Coordinates of C-alpha atoms in Angstrom, one line a residue:
M1 CA -21.8 -76.8 91.0
A2 CA -22.2 -79.2 93.9
R3 CA -19.2 -81.4 94.6
L4 CA -19.6 -85.1 95.0
I5 CA -16.7 -86.9 96.9
L6 CA -16.3 -90.5 95.9
D7 CA -14.3 -92.9 98.1
G8 CA -13.1 -96.5 97.9
S9 CA -14.9 -98.8 95.6
L10 CA -17.3 -96.1 94.3
R11 CA -14.2 -94.1 93.1
Q12 CA -12.9 -97.2 91.1
L13 CA -16.4 -97.6 89.6
A14 CA -16.3 -94.0 88.5
G15 CA -13.0 -94.5 86.6
G16 CA -10.9 -93.2 89.4
D17 CA -12.6 -89.8 89.7
S18 CA -12.5 -88.8 93.4
V19 CA -14.4 -85.4 93.0
V20 CA -17.3 -85.0 90.7
E21 CA -19.0 -81.7 90.0
V22 CA -22.7 -82.1 89.4
D23 CA -25.4 -79.6 88.5
V24 CA -28.3 -81.2 90.4
Q25 CA -31.1 -79.9 92.7
N26 CA -32.0 -83.1 94.6
V27 CA -30.8 -86.7 95.3
K28 CA -33.0 -88.2 92.6
Q29 CA -31.3 -86.0 89.9
L30 CA -27.8 -86.7 91.5
L31 CA -28.4 -90.5 91.2
R32 CA -29.7 -90.2 87.7
T33 CA -26.8 -88.0 86.6
L34 CA -24.2 -90.4 88.1
S35 CA -25.8 -93.4 86.4
E36 CA -25.7 -91.7 83.0
R37 CA -22.1 -90.5 83.5
Y38 CA -20.7 -93.7 85.1
P39 CA -22.7 -96.8 83.9
A40 CA -20.5 -99.1 86.0
L41 CA -21.7 -97.2 89.1
A42 CA -25.4 -97.4 88.3
P43 CA -26.0 -100.9 89.8
H44 CA -24.5 -99.7 93.1
L45 CA -26.8 -96.6 93.4
E46 CA -29.8 -98.4 94.8
Q47 CA -31.1 -96.2 97.7
D48 CA -30.9 -99.0 100.4
S49 CA -27.2 -99.6 99.6
F50 CA -26.0 -96.3 101.0
A51 CA -26.6 -93.1 102.9
I52 CA -25.9 -89.6 101.5
A53 CA -24.2 -86.8 103.5
I54 CA -25.0 -83.4 102.3
D55 CA -23.0 -80.6 103.8
G56 CA -22.3 -82.8 106.8
E57 CA -25.9 -83.9 107.4
I58 CA -26.5 -87.7 106.8
F59 CA -29.7 -88.7 105.0
Q60 CA -31.1 -92.1 104.3
D61 CA -34.1 -92.9 101.9
V62 CA -34.5 -89.2 100.9
W63 CA -35.2 -89.1 97.3
F64 CA -35.8 -85.3 97.1
A65 CA -33.4 -84.0 99.7
P66 CA -32.3 -80.6 98.4
I67 CA -28.8 -80.1 97.0
A68 CA -27.5 -76.5 96.8
P69 CA -25.1 -75.4 94.1
D70 CA -22.3 -75.1 96.7
S71 CA -23.1 -78.3 98.5
E72 CA -20.5 -81.0 99.2
I73 CA -21.9 -84.6 99.0
H74 CA -20.6 -87.9 100.1
L75 CA -22.1 -91.3 99.3
I76 CA -21.6 -93.6 102.3
P77 CA -21.8 -97.3 101.5
A78 CA -23.9 -99.5 103.8
I79 CA -21.9 -101.7 106.1
R80 CA -23.1 -105.3 105.7
G81 CA -22.1 -108.1 108.0
G82 CA -22.9 -111.8 108.5

């Protein structure tokens, strides 16, 4: 299964889990799985609020980016300023 690494506030919203194993084939499935498993995380999974790194490559706005069973995934929150 692919491994999702959660840092900072995302980890807190996932009940303190820092590594989550997921059986998904693309980003859309990943986000759906996370929303179901961690309802508190769901509102923070809008695609414009983060980028996704899959095996070291950063993607933005890529709904169907493939995820291999041995992939390592990071959610990278957007940096907002004023």
